[in-house]
């Protein structure tokens, strides 16, 4: 993080209080921002990765440096003093400036960025990314991308992966998160199946049509529960242990199946029985460890994925 001295700003407000105020840097003031945001020393300490006792000592030192009390501490929490609120506002501005400077630096250095970026995601989103990442290599030839597909979310704090793309927002406080969009699903079959079962397809008589779904260990997946709840209770005659197996079966005439709409839009011979199933919509979140937010290679990947998901929101592809 870029350090700044803000002596001049604070001395304008409090020259008569602290004529010999010590030099401070942004990292000292960042703790005050966390305290003001969290409302408790314990909450701020957890977010900063410090013990409450260490944070309390850092706050004491900061107040000694400025020559004034910054926070009123109570049994149930703490609030900034009037002077502390002024300093907090300045610190918040400095934080935004610091991040913008880092983003500018990353943009300038991105063409020379190198190294490996590991992305952990599930099966549908793995397909979504691998089929859209080719232009990235042209722009960033020195960055290698590993897309690790797993239903189990990898631990970003332990650096099992650099970035996670998941259909939920993680709760860890040390992660940076970003909402990427909404993944939608529909019920599809091949054109041949729709033709052979034209009457049942048109009237949605599901009981007389063949279906493809997940196998028994995955029968509790949301999409499979929805499928089995259709009128007529269709039981998939072909069952797969992975999502792309359903795509393969549906595309090659095995029956109807629930697919992500972007997948179906990529196929030229699929027909929608139900084009959108709103109850299966999934909000997609990107998350990464806060310590990676200034990494040029990671920022390059994150920015590219932002463009990819933005296009998906606009076009459905």
PDB file of C-alpha atoms in Angstrom:
ATOM      1  CA  UNK A   1       0.000   0.000   0.000  1.00  0.00           C
ATOM      2  CA  UNK A   2       1.253   3.516  -0.793  1.00  0.00           C
ATOM      3  CA  UNK A   3       2.069   5.596   2.301  1.00  0.00           C
ATOM      4  CA  UNK A   4       1.144   9.255   2.579  1.00  0.00           C
ATOM      5  CA  UNK A   5       1.875  12.001   5.063  1.00  0.00           C
ATOM      6  CA  UNK A   6      -1.210  14.056   5.846  1.00  0.00           C
ATOM      7  CA  UNK A   7       0.399  16.481   8.299  1.00  0.00           C
ATOM      8  CA  UNK A   8      -0.544  19.509   6.232  1.00  0.00           C
ATOM      9  CA  UNK A   9      -4.221  18.562   6.100  1.00  0.00           C
ATOM     10  CA  UNK A  10      -4.584  17.921   9.818  1.00  0.00           C
ATOM     11  CA  UNK A  11      -2.434  20.851  10.904  1.00  0.00           C
ATOM     12  CA  UNK A  12      -4.820  23.204   9.091  1.00  0.00           C
ATOM     13  CA  UNK A  13      -7.573  21.930  11.385  1.00  0.00           C
ATOM     14  CA  UNK A  14      -5.565  21.590  14.610  1.00  0.00           C
ATOM     15  CA  UNK A  15      -2.361  23.640  14.418  1.00  0.00           C
ATOM     16  CA  UNK A  16      -3.121  25.187  17.803  1.00  0.00           C
ATOM     17  CA  UNK A  17      -3.542  21.732  19.391  1.00  0.00           C
ATOM     18  CA  UNK A  18      -0.452  19.887  18.106  1.00  0.00           C
ATOM     19  CA  UNK A  19       2.312  22.185  16.836  1.00  0.00           C
ATOM     20  CA  UNK A  20       4.889  19.385  17.081  1.00  0.00           C
ATOM     21  CA  UNK A  21       2.724  16.615  15.665  1.00  0.00           C
ATOM     22  CA  UNK A  22       4.694  13.536  14.661  1.00  0.00           C
ATOM     23  CA  UNK A  23       4.810  12.218  11.095  1.00  0.00           C
ATOM     24  CA  UNK A  24       2.150   9.628  10.225  1.00  0.00           C
ATOM     25  CA  UNK A  25       1.634   7.339   7.282  1.00  0.00           C
ATOM     26  CA  UNK A  26      -1.481   5.915   5.685  1.00  0.00           C
ATOM     27  CA  UNK A  27      -1.189   2.513   7.365  1.00  0.00           C
ATOM     28  CA  UNK A  28      -1.571   4.146  10.801  1.00  0.00           C
ATOM     29  CA  UNK A  29      -4.693   5.992   9.704  1.00  0.00           C
ATOM     30  CA  UNK A  30      -6.145   2.912   8.014  1.00  0.00           C
ATOM     31  CA  UNK A  31      -6.716   1.430  11.467  1.00  0.00           C
ATOM     32  CA  UNK A  32      -8.761   4.461  12.468  1.00  0.00           C
ATOM     33  CA  UNK A  33     -10.890   3.963   9.359  1.00  0.00           C
ATOM     34  CA  UNK A  34     -11.527   0.339  10.339  1.00  0.00           C
ATOM     35  CA  UNK A  35     -12.498   1.341  13.881  1.00  0.00           C
ATOM     36  CA  UNK A  36     -14.960   3.931  12.578  1.00  0.00           C
ATOM     37  CA  UNK A  37     -16.432   1.433  10.103  1.00  0.00           C
ATOM     38  CA  UNK A  38     -16.730  -1.494  12.533  1.00  0.00           C
ATOM     39  CA  UNK A  39     -17.773   0.430  15.652  1.00  0.00           C
ATOM     40  CA  UNK A  40     -15.756  -1.848  17.959  1.00  0.00           C
ATOM     41  CA  UNK A  41     -12.064  -2.433  18.562  1.00  0.00           C
ATOM     42  CA  UNK A  42     -12.640  -6.183  18.399  1.00  0.00           C
ATOM     43  CA  UNK A  43     -14.345  -5.999  14.999  1.00  0.00           C
ATOM     44  CA  UNK A  44     -11.710  -3.650  13.605  1.00  0.00           C
ATOM     45  CA  UNK A  45      -8.908  -5.843  14.974  1.00  0.00           C
ATOM     46  CA  UNK A  46     -10.397  -8.943  13.329  1.00  0.00           C
ATOM     47  CA  UNK A  47     -10.667  -7.163   9.987  1.00  0.00           C
ATOM     48  CA  UNK A  48      -7.100  -5.831  10.287  1.00  0.00           C
ATOM     49  CA  UNK A  49      -5.699  -9.223  11.284  1.00  0.00           C
ATOM     50  CA  UNK A  50      -4.536  -7.923  14.681  1.00  0.00           C
ATOM     51  CA  UNK A  51      -5.359  -8.740  18.264  1.00  0.00           C
ATOM     52  CA  UNK A  52      -7.602  -6.221  20.095  1.00  0.00           C
ATOM     53  CA  UNK A  53      -4.717  -5.445  22.485  1.00  0.00           C
ATOM     54  CA  UNK A  54      -2.352  -4.683  19.580  1.00  0.00           C
ATOM     55  CA  UNK A  55      -4.929  -2.491  17.894  1.00  0.00           C
ATOM     56  CA  UNK A  56      -5.551  -0.634  21.160  1.00  0.00           C
ATOM     57  CA  UNK A  57      -1.810   0.073  21.496  1.00  0.00           C
ATOM     58  CA  UNK A  58      -1.660   1.259  17.872  1.00  0.00           C
ATOM     59  CA  UNK A  59      -4.591   3.583  18.517  1.00  0.00           C
ATOM     60  CA  UNK A  60      -2.899   4.950  21.650  1.00  0.00           C
ATOM     61  CA  UNK A  61       0.234   5.663  19.633  1.00  0.00           C
ATOM     62  CA  UNK A  62      -1.792   7.340  16.882  1.00  0.00           C
ATOM     63  CA  UNK A  63      -3.580   9.584  19.370  1.00  0.00           C
ATOM     64  CA  UNK A  64      -0.233  10.491  20.916  1.00  0.00           C
ATOM     65  CA  UNK A  65       1.115  11.346  17.472  1.00  0.00           C
ATOM     66  CA  UNK A  66      -1.734  13.749  16.661  1.00  0.00           C
ATOM     67  CA  UNK A  67      -1.912  15.141  20.177  1.00  0.00           C
ATOM     68  CA  UNK A  68      -5.656  14.606  20.523  1.00  0.00           C
ATOM     69  CA  UNK A  69      -8.145  11.898  21.392  1.00  0.00           C
ATOM     70  CA  UNK A  70      -9.535  10.307  18.233  1.00  0.00           C
ATOM     71  CA  UNK A  71     -11.940   7.681  19.612  1.00  0.00           C
ATOM     72  CA  UNK A  72     -14.202   7.525  22.633  1.00  0.00           C
ATOM     73  CA  UNK A  73     -14.163   3.981  23.978  1.00  0.00           C
ATOM     74  CA  UNK A  74     -17.191   2.469  25.719  1.00  0.00           C
ATOM     75  CA  UNK A  75     -17.982  -0.984  27.026  1.00  0.00           C
ATOM     76  CA  UNK A  76     -20.281  -1.702  24.087  1.00  0.00           C
ATOM     77  CA  UNK A  77     -18.095  -0.179  21.377  1.00  0.00           C
ATOM     78  CA  UNK A  78     -16.403   3.028  20.343  1.00  0.00           C
ATOM     79  CA  UNK A  79     -17.134   6.121  18.269  1.00  0.00           C
ATOM     80  CA  UNK A  80     -14.821   8.783  16.787  1.00  0.00           C
ATOM     81  CA  UNK A  81     -14.527  12.108  18.544  1.00  0.00           C
ATOM     82  CA  UNK A  82     -15.332  15.226  16.512  1.00  0.00           C
ATOM     83  CA  UNK A  83     -11.651  15.544  15.642  1.00  0.00           C
ATOM     84  CA  UNK A  84     -11.423  11.815  14.979  1.00  0.00           C
ATOM     85  CA  UNK A  85     -14.344  12.040  12.537  1.00  0.00           C
ATOM     86  CA  UNK A  86     -12.479  14.778  10.610  1.00  0.00           C
ATOM     87  CA  UNK A  87      -9.354  12.631  10.489  1.00  0.00           C
ATOM     88  CA  UNK A  88     -11.414   9.586   9.452  1.00  0.00           C
ATOM     89  CA  UNK A  89     -12.905  11.534   6.528  1.00  0.00           C
ATOM     90  CA  UNK A  90      -9.429  12.550   5.380  1.00  0.00           C
ATOM     91  CA  UNK A  91      -8.117   9.016   5.814  1.00  0.00           C
ATOM     92  CA  UNK A  92     -11.015   7.675   3.743  1.00  0.00           C
ATOM     93  CA  UNK A  93     -10.150  10.111   0.943  1.00  0.00           C
ATOM     94  CA  UNK A  94      -6.492   9.106   1.128  1.00  0.00           C
ATOM     95  CA  UNK A  95      -7.481   5.452   0.850  1.00  0.00           C
ATOM     96  CA  UNK A  96      -9.447   6.114  -2.326  1.00  0.00           C
ATOM     97  CA  UNK A  97      -6.533   8.098  -3.765  1.00  0.00           C
ATOM     98  CA  UNK A  98      -4.104   5.314  -2.886  1.00  0.00           C
ATOM     99  CA  UNK A  99      -6.251   2.702  -4.611  1.00  0.00           C
ATOM    100  CA  UNK A 100      -6.614   4.851  -7.722  1.00  0.00           C
ATOM    101  CA  UNK A 101      -2.841   5.374  -7.893  1.00  0.00           C
ATOM    102  CA  UNK A 102      -2.361   1.604  -7.612  1.00  0.00           C
ATOM    103  CA  UNK A 103      -4.942   0.932 -10.322  1.00  0.00           C
ATOM    104  CA  UNK A 104      -3.181   3.427 -12.590  1.00  0.00           C
ATOM    105  CA  UNK A 105       0.162   1.755 -11.926  1.00  0.00           C
ATOM    106  CA  UNK A 106      -1.331  -1.679 -12.589  1.00  0.00           C
ATOM    107  CA  UNK A 107      -2.767  -0.536 -15.915  1.00  0.00           C
ATOM    108  CA  UNK A 108       0.602   0.821 -16.965  1.00  0.00           C
ATOM    109  CA  UNK A 109       2.465  -2.299 -15.866  1.00  0.00           C
ATOM    110  CA  UNK A 110      -0.139  -4.843 -16.999  1.00  0.00           C
ATOM    111  CA  UNK A 111       1.452  -5.492 -20.398  1.00  0.00           C
ATOM    112  CA  UNK A 112       4.610  -6.665 -18.626  1.00  0.00           C
ATOM    113  CA  UNK A 113       2.809  -8.668 -15.930  1.00  0.00           C
ATOM    114  CA  UNK A 114       3.797 -12.311 -15.652  1.00  0.00           C
ATOM    115  CA  UNK A 115       3.196 -15.364 -13.522  1.00  0.00           C
ATOM    116  CA  UNK A 116       0.402 -17.841 -12.833  1.00  0.00           C
ATOM    117  CA  UNK A 117      -3.137 -16.955 -11.723  1.00  0.00           C
ATOM    118  CA  UNK A 118      -5.248 -19.817 -10.333  1.00  0.00           C
ATOM    119  CA  UNK A 119      -9.031 -19.519 -10.615  1.00  0.00           C
ATOM    120  CA  UNK A 120     -11.232 -21.902  -8.637  1.00  0.00           C
ATOM    121  CA  UNK A 121     -14.812 -22.321  -9.842  1.00  0.00           C
ATOM    122  CA  UNK A 122     -17.542 -24.876 -10.406  1.00  0.00           C
ATOM    123  CA  UNK A 123     -18.302 -26.808 -13.554  1.00  0.00           C
ATOM    124  CA  UNK A 124     -20.710 -24.486 -15.381  1.00  0.00           C
ATOM    125  CA  UNK A 125     -18.556 -21.423 -14.750  1.00  0.00           C
ATOM    126  CA  UNK A 126     -15.386 -23.309 -15.629  1.00  0.00           C
ATOM    127  CA  UNK A 127     -16.864 -23.938 -19.077  1.00  0.00           C
ATOM    128  CA  UNK A 128     -17.963 -20.306 -19.269  1.00  0.00           C
ATOM    129  CA  UNK A 129     -14.427 -19.063 -18.609  1.00  0.00           C
ATOM    130  CA  UNK A 130     -12.430 -21.567 -20.670  1.00  0.00           C
ATOM    131  CA  UNK A 131     -14.528 -20.835 -23.751  1.00  0.00           C
ATOM    132  CA  UNK A 132     -14.008 -17.072 -23.406  1.00  0.00           C
ATOM    133  CA  UNK A 133     -10.415 -16.645 -22.230  1.00  0.00           C
ATOM    134  CA  UNK A 134      -8.586 -16.931 -25.571  1.00  0.00           C
ATOM    135  CA  UNK A 135      -8.337 -13.119 -26.149  1.00  0.00           C
ATOM    136  CA  UNK A 136      -6.701 -12.739 -22.741  1.00  0.00           C
ATOM    137  CA  UNK A 137      -3.545 -14.507 -23.910  1.00  0.00           C
ATOM    138  CA  UNK A 138      -3.172 -12.094 -26.798  1.00  0.00           C
ATOM    139  CA  UNK A 139      -3.308  -9.121 -24.434  1.00  0.00           C
ATOM    140  CA  UNK A 140      -1.196 -10.659 -21.634  1.00  0.00           C
ATOM    141  CA  UNK A 141       1.121 -13.269 -23.179  1.00  0.00           C
ATOM    142  CA  UNK A 142       3.259 -13.608 -20.042  1.00  0.00           C
ATOM    143  CA  UNK A 143       0.406 -14.524 -17.686  1.00  0.00           C
ATOM    144  CA  UNK A 144      -0.570 -18.183 -17.319  1.00  0.00           C
ATOM    145  CA  UNK A 145      -4.119 -19.017 -16.205  1.00  0.00           C
ATOM    146  CA  UNK A 146      -5.088 -22.180 -14.344  1.00  0.00           C
ATOM    147  CA  UNK A 147      -8.834 -22.818 -14.066  1.00  0.00           C
ATOM    148  CA  UNK A 148      -9.333 -25.361 -11.301  1.00  0.00           C
ATOM    149  CA  UNK A 149     -12.797 -26.958 -11.452  1.00  0.00           C
ATOM    150  CA  UNK A 150     -14.232 -28.193  -8.178  1.00  0.00           C
ATOM    151  CA  UNK A 151     -17.567 -28.291  -6.362  1.00  0.00           C
ATOM    152  CA  UNK A 152     -15.510 -27.785  -3.195  1.00  0.00           C
ATOM    153  CA  UNK A 153     -14.530 -24.132  -2.796  1.00  0.00           C
ATOM    154  CA  UNK A 154     -10.783 -23.698  -2.412  1.00  0.00           C
ATOM    155  CA  UNK A 155      -9.413 -21.798   0.598  1.00  0.00           C
ATOM    156  CA  UNK A 156      -8.259 -18.401  -0.638  1.00  0.00           C
ATOM    157  CA  UNK A 157      -6.775 -17.458   2.733  1.00  0.00           C
ATOM    158  CA  UNK A 158      -4.408 -20.422   2.417  1.00  0.00           C
ATOM    159  CA  UNK A 159      -3.710 -19.430  -1.196  1.00  0.00           C
ATOM    160  CA  UNK A 160      -5.071 -22.680  -2.636  1.00  0.00           C
ATOM    161  CA  UNK A 161      -6.245 -20.382  -5.431  1.00  0.00           C
ATOM    162  CA  UNK A 162      -5.877 -16.690  -6.228  1.00  0.00           C
ATOM    163  CA  UNK A 163      -9.454 -16.054  -7.344  1.00  0.00           C
ATOM    164  CA  UNK A 164     -12.770 -17.815  -6.786  1.00  0.00           C
ATOM    165  CA  UNK A 165     -15.862 -17.515  -8.983  1.00  0.00           C
ATOM    166  CA  UNK A 166     -18.835 -18.933  -7.097  1.00  0.00           C
ATOM    167  CA  UNK A 167     -22.667 -18.716  -7.030  1.00  0.00           C
ATOM    168  CA  UNK A 168     -22.672 -17.134  -3.551  1.00  0.00           C
ATOM    169  CA  UNK A 169     -20.920 -14.336  -1.705  1.00  0.00           C
ATOM    170  CA  UNK A 170     -18.211 -15.572   0.694  1.00  0.00           C
ATOM    171  CA  UNK A 171     -18.367 -14.379   4.297  1.00  0.00           C
ATOM    172  CA  UNK A 172     -14.648 -14.195   5.126  1.00  0.00           C
ATOM    173  CA  UNK A 173     -13.722 -10.656   6.171  1.00  0.00           C
ATOM    174  CA  UNK A 174     -10.270 -10.714   4.572  1.00  0.00           C
ATOM    175  CA  UNK A 175     -11.635 -11.305   1.063  1.00  0.00           C
ATOM    176  CA  UNK A 176     -12.349  -8.720  -1.605  1.00  0.00           C
ATOM    177  CA  UNK A 177     -15.622  -9.534  -3.376  1.00  0.00           C
ATOM    178  CA  UNK A 178     -17.300  -8.342  -6.561  1.00  0.00           C
ATOM    179  CA  UNK A 179     -20.710  -9.200  -7.965  1.00  0.00           C
ATOM    180  CA  UNK A 180     -20.218 -10.385 -11.548  1.00  0.00           C
ATOM    181  CA  UNK A 181     -23.772 -11.041 -12.710  1.00  0.00           C
ATOM    182  CA  UNK A 182     -26.557 -13.616 -12.601  1.00  0.00           C
ATOM    183  CA  UNK A 183     -26.364 -17.088 -14.100  1.00  0.00           C
ATOM    184  CA  UNK A 184     -29.696 -18.250 -15.528  1.00  0.00           C
ATOM    185  CA  UNK A 185     -30.952 -21.702 -16.492  1.00  0.00           C
ATOM    186  CA  UNK A 186     -33.526 -23.197 -18.856  1.00  0.00           C
ATOM    187  CA  UNK A 187     -34.899 -26.559 -19.938  1.00  0.00           C
ATOM    188  CA  UNK A 188     -33.566 -27.679 -23.337  1.00  0.00           C
ATOM    189  CA  UNK A 189     -33.494 -30.568 -25.750  1.00  0.00           C
ATOM    190  CA  UNK A 190     -32.139 -31.235 -29.212  1.00  0.00           C
ATOM    191  CA  UNK A 191     -34.156 -30.248 -32.269  1.00  0.00           C
ATOM    192  CA  UNK A 192     -34.517 -33.933 -33.098  1.00  0.00           C
ATOM    193  CA  UNK A 193     -36.073 -34.722 -29.690  1.00  0.00           C
ATOM    194  CA  UNK A 194     -38.459 -31.767 -29.999  1.00  0.00           C
ATOM    195  CA  UNK A 195     -39.545 -33.050 -33.430  1.00  0.00           C
ATOM    196  CA  UNK A 196     -39.969 -36.700 -32.382  1.00  0.00           C
ATOM    197  CA  UNK A 197     -42.017 -35.674 -29.327  1.00  0.00           C
ATOM    198  CA  UNK A 198     -43.691 -32.670 -30.936  1.00  0.00           C
ATOM    199  CA  UNK A 199     -47.124 -33.078 -29.314  1.00  0.00           C
ATOM    200  CA  UNK A 200     -45.779 -33.712 -25.808  1.00  0.00           C
ATOM    201  CA  UNK A 201     -43.211 -30.937 -26.238  1.00  0.00           C
ATOM    202  CA  UNK A 202     -45.836 -28.385 -27.286  1.00  0.00           C
ATOM    203  CA  UNK A 203     -48.224 -29.273 -24.429  1.00  0.00           C
ATOM    204  CA  UNK A 204     -45.441 -29.825 -21.861  1.00  0.00           C
ATOM    205  CA  UNK A 205     -46.532 -33.384 -21.149  1.00  0.00           C
ATOM    206  CA  UNK A 206     -43.285 -34.201 -19.406  1.00  0.00           C
ATOM    207  CA  UNK A 207     -44.144 -37.728 -18.289  1.00  0.00           C
ATOM    208  CA  UNK A 208     -43.970 -39.014 -21.867  1.00  0.00           C
ATOM    209  CA  UNK A 209     -40.604 -37.417 -22.678  1.00  0.00           C
ATOM    210  CA  UNK A 210     -37.046 -38.610 -21.932  1.00  0.00           C
ATOM    211  CA  UNK A 211     -34.866 -36.623 -19.505  1.00  0.00           C
ATOM    212  CA  UNK A 212     -31.188 -36.290 -18.624  1.00  0.00           C
ATOM    213  CA  UNK A 213     -30.116 -35.269 -15.112  1.00  0.00           C
ATOM    214  CA  UNK A 214     -27.664 -35.787 -12.290  1.00  0.00           C
ATOM    215  CA  UNK A 215     -26.970 -39.119 -10.645  1.00  0.00           C
ATOM    216  CA  UNK A 216     -28.167 -40.053  -7.166  1.00  0.00           C
ATOM    217  CA  UNK A 217     -25.329 -38.468  -5.141  1.00  0.00           C
ATOM    218  CA  UNK A 218     -26.163 -35.154  -6.830  1.00  0.00           C
ATOM    219  CA  UNK A 219     -29.942 -35.482  -6.804  1.00  0.00           C
ATOM    220  CA  UNK A 220     -30.156 -32.696  -4.225  1.00  0.00           C
ATOM    221  CA  UNK A 221     -28.621 -30.130  -6.567  1.00  0.00           C
ATOM    222  CA  UNK A 222     -31.107 -27.302  -6.994  1.00  0.00           C
ATOM    223  CA  UNK A 223     -31.516 -27.924 -10.725  1.00  0.00           C
ATOM    224  CA  UNK A 224     -32.227 -31.629 -10.214  1.00  0.00           C
ATOM    225  CA  UNK A 225     -34.770 -30.963  -7.462  1.00  0.00           C
ATOM    226  CA  UNK A 226     -36.566 -28.577  -9.817  1.00  0.00           C
ATOM    227  CA  UNK A 227     -36.504 -31.137 -12.623  1.00  0.00           C
ATOM    228  CA  UNK A 228     -37.957 -33.910 -10.485  1.00  0.00           C
ATOM    229  CA  UNK A 229     -40.705 -31.574  -9.248  1.00  0.00           C
ATOM    230  CA  UNK A 230     -42.113 -31.022 -12.755  1.00  0.00           C
ATOM    231  CA  UNK A 231     -45.683 -32.271 -13.315  1.00  0.00           C
ATOM    232  CA  UNK A 232     -45.494 -35.928 -14.114  1.00  0.00           C
ATOM    233  CA  UNK A 233     -42.356 -36.332 -12.017  1.00  0.00           C
ATOM    234  CA  UNK A 234     -39.870 -37.144 -14.777  1.00  0.00           C
ATOM    235  CA  UNK A 235     -37.039 -39.365 -13.591  1.00  0.00           C
ATOM    236  CA  UNK A 236     -33.971 -38.927 -15.843  1.00  0.00           C
ATOM    237  CA  UNK A 237     -33.250 -42.167 -17.659  1.00  0.00           C
ATOM    238  CA  UNK A 238     -29.684 -40.956 -18.246  1.00  0.00           C
ATOM    239  CA  UNK A 239     -27.915 -39.709 -15.138  1.00  0.00           C
ATOM    240  CA  UNK A 240     -24.520 -38.021 -15.011  1.00  0.00           C
ATOM    241  CA  UNK A 241     -22.064 -37.173 -12.267  1.00  0.00           C
ATOM    242  CA  UNK A 242     -21.087 -33.890 -13.895  1.00  0.00           C
ATOM    243  CA  UNK A 243     -22.923 -30.993 -15.547  1.00  0.00           C
ATOM    244  CA  UNK A 244     -21.220 -31.132 -18.911  1.00  0.00           C
ATOM    245  CA  UNK A 245     -22.341 -34.752 -19.200  1.00  0.00           C
ATOM    246  CA  UNK A 246     -25.906 -33.434 -19.153  1.00  0.00           C
ATOM    247  CA  UNK A 247     -24.995 -31.006 -21.922  1.00  0.00           C
ATOM    248  CA  UNK A 248     -23.506 -33.832 -24.006  1.00  0.00           C
ATOM    249  CA  UNK A 249     -26.555 -36.032 -23.505  1.00  0.00           C
ATOM    250  CA  UNK A 250     -29.025 -33.253 -24.326  1.00  0.00           C
ATOM    251  CA  UNK A 251     -27.068 -32.079 -27.381  1.00  0.00           C
ATOM    252  CA  UNK A 252     -26.918 -35.623 -28.777  1.00  0.00           C
ATOM    253  CA  UNK A 253     -30.592 -36.435 -28.434  1.00  0.00           C
ATOM    254  CA  UNK A 254     -30.819 -38.267 -25.100  1.00  0.00           C
ATOM    255  CA  UNK A 255     -33.639 -36.066 -23.821  1.00  0.00           C
ATOM    256  CA  UNK A 256     -34.450 -32.814 -22.040  1.00  0.00           C
ATOM    257  CA  UNK A 257     -32.146 -31.394 -19.396  1.00  0.00           C
ATOM    258  CA  UNK A 258     -31.547 -28.281 -17.332  1.00  0.00           C
ATOM    259  CA  UNK A 259     -28.669 -26.226 -18.748  1.00  0.00           C
ATOM    260  CA  UNK A 260     -27.149 -22.830 -18.071  1.00  0.00           C
ATOM    261  CA  UNK A 261     -28.583 -20.511 -20.729  1.00  0.00           C
ATOM    262  CA  UNK A 262     -25.155 -19.375 -21.917  1.00  0.00           C
ATOM    263  CA  UNK A 263     -24.321 -23.024 -22.641  1.00  0.00           C
ATOM    264  CA  UNK A 264     -27.499 -23.531 -24.625  1.00  0.00           C
ATOM    265  CA  UNK A 265     -26.914 -20.291 -26.538  1.00  0.00           C
ATOM    266  CA  UNK A 266     -23.529 -21.640 -27.608  1.00  0.00           C
ATOM    267  CA  UNK A 267     -25.182 -24.701 -29.159  1.00  0.00           C
ATOM    268  CA  UNK A 268     -26.853 -24.343 -32.548  1.00  0.00           C
ATOM    269  CA  UNK A 269     -29.159 -27.354 -32.429  1.00  0.00           C
ATOM    270  CA  UNK A 270     -30.889 -26.946 -29.065  1.00  0.00           C
ATOM    271  CA  UNK A 271     -34.506 -25.958 -28.521  1.00  0.00           C
ATOM    272  CA  UNK A 272     -35.826 -24.320 -25.346  1.00  0.00           C
ATOM    273  CA  UNK A 273     -38.788 -26.043 -23.718  1.00  0.00           C
ATOM    274  CA  UNK A 274     -38.590 -23.434 -20.946  1.00  0.00           C
ATOM    275  CA  UNK A 275     -36.200 -20.623 -21.866  1.00  0.00           C
ATOM    276  CA  UNK A 276     -35.770 -19.249 -18.340  1.00  0.00           C
ATOM    277  CA  UNK A 277     -36.351 -20.844 -14.941  1.00  0.00           C
ATOM    278  CA  UNK A 278     -36.260 -17.843 -12.540  1.00  0.00           C
ATOM    279  CA  UNK A 279     -36.078 -19.918  -9.353  1.00  0.00           C
ATOM    280  CA  UNK A 280     -32.755 -21.372 -10.497  1.00  0.00           C
ATOM    281  CA  UNK A 281     -31.064 -17.979 -11.015  1.00  0.00           C
ATOM    282  CA  UNK A 282     -27.678 -17.759  -9.272  1.00  0.00           C
ATOM    283  CA  UNK A 283     -25.820 -14.583  -8.336  1.00  0.00           C
ATOM    284  CA  UNK A 284     -22.177 -14.972  -9.304  1.00  0.00           C
ATOM    285  CA  UNK A 285     -19.452 -13.522  -7.073  1.00  0.00           C
ATOM    286  CA  UNK A 286     -15.743 -13.083  -7.639  1.00  0.00           C
ATOM    287  CA  UNK A 287     -13.576 -13.147  -4.525  1.00  0.00           C
ATOM    288  CA  UNK A 288      -9.869 -12.908  -3.850  1.00  0.00           C
ATOM    289  CA  UNK A 289      -7.602 -12.375  -0.887  1.00  0.00           C
ATOM    290  CA  UNK A 290      -7.198  -8.696  -0.019  1.00  0.00           C
ATOM    291  CA  UNK A 291      -3.429  -9.027  -0.259  1.00  0.00           C
ATOM    292  CA  UNK A 292      -3.696  -9.669  -4.008  1.00  0.00           C
ATOM    293  CA  UNK A 293      -5.637  -6.555  -4.946  1.00  0.00           C
ATOM    294  CA  UNK A 294      -2.430  -4.743  -5.998  1.00  0.00           C
ATOM    295  CA  UNK A 295      -0.999  -7.672  -7.974  1.00  0.00           C
ATOM    296  CA  UNK A 296      -0.729  -6.686 -11.657  1.00  0.00           C
ATOM    297  CA  UNK A 297      -1.233 -10.251 -12.905  1.00  0.00           C
ATOM    298  CA  UNK A 298      -4.313 -10.789 -10.717  1.00  0.00           C
ATOM    299  CA  UNK A 299      -5.785  -7.389 -11.581  1.00  0.00           C
ATOM    300  CA  UNK A 300      -5.347  -8.155 -15.279  1.00  0.00           C
ATOM    301  CA  UNK A 301      -7.335 -11.391 -14.901  1.00  0.00           C
ATOM    302  CA  UNK A 302     -10.015  -9.755 -12.741  1.00  0.00           C
ATOM    303  CA  UNK A 303     -10.462  -6.871 -15.177  1.00  0.00           C
ATOM    304  CA  UNK A 304     -10.712  -9.272 -18.120  1.00  0.00           C
ATOM    305  CA  UNK A 305     -13.320 -11.384 -16.350  1.00  0.00           C
ATOM    306  CA  UNK A 306     -15.226  -8.192 -15.577  1.00  0.00           C
ATOM    307  CA  UNK A 307     -15.399  -7.495 -19.313  1.00  0.00           C
ATOM    308  CA  UNK A 308     -16.489 -11.064 -20.070  1.00  0.00           C
ATOM    309  CA  UNK A 309     -19.303 -11.006 -17.518  1.00  0.00           C
ATOM    310  CA  UNK A 310     -20.343  -7.527 -18.626  1.00  0.00           C
ATOM    311  CA  UNK A 311     -20.780  -8.838 -22.170  1.00  0.00           C
ATOM    312  CA  UNK A 312     -22.766 -11.790 -20.808  1.00  0.00           C
ATOM    313  CA  UNK A 313     -25.099  -9.422 -18.916  1.00  0.00           C
ATOM    314  CA  UNK A 314     -25.699  -7.444 -22.107  1.00  0.00           C
ATOM    315  CA  UNK A 315     -26.018 -10.258 -24.640  1.00  0.00           C
ATOM    316  CA  UNK A 316     -26.632 -13.485 -22.688  1.00  0.00           C
ATOM    317  CA  UNK A 317     -23.509 -14.955 -24.296  1.00  0.00           C
TER     318      UNK A 317
END
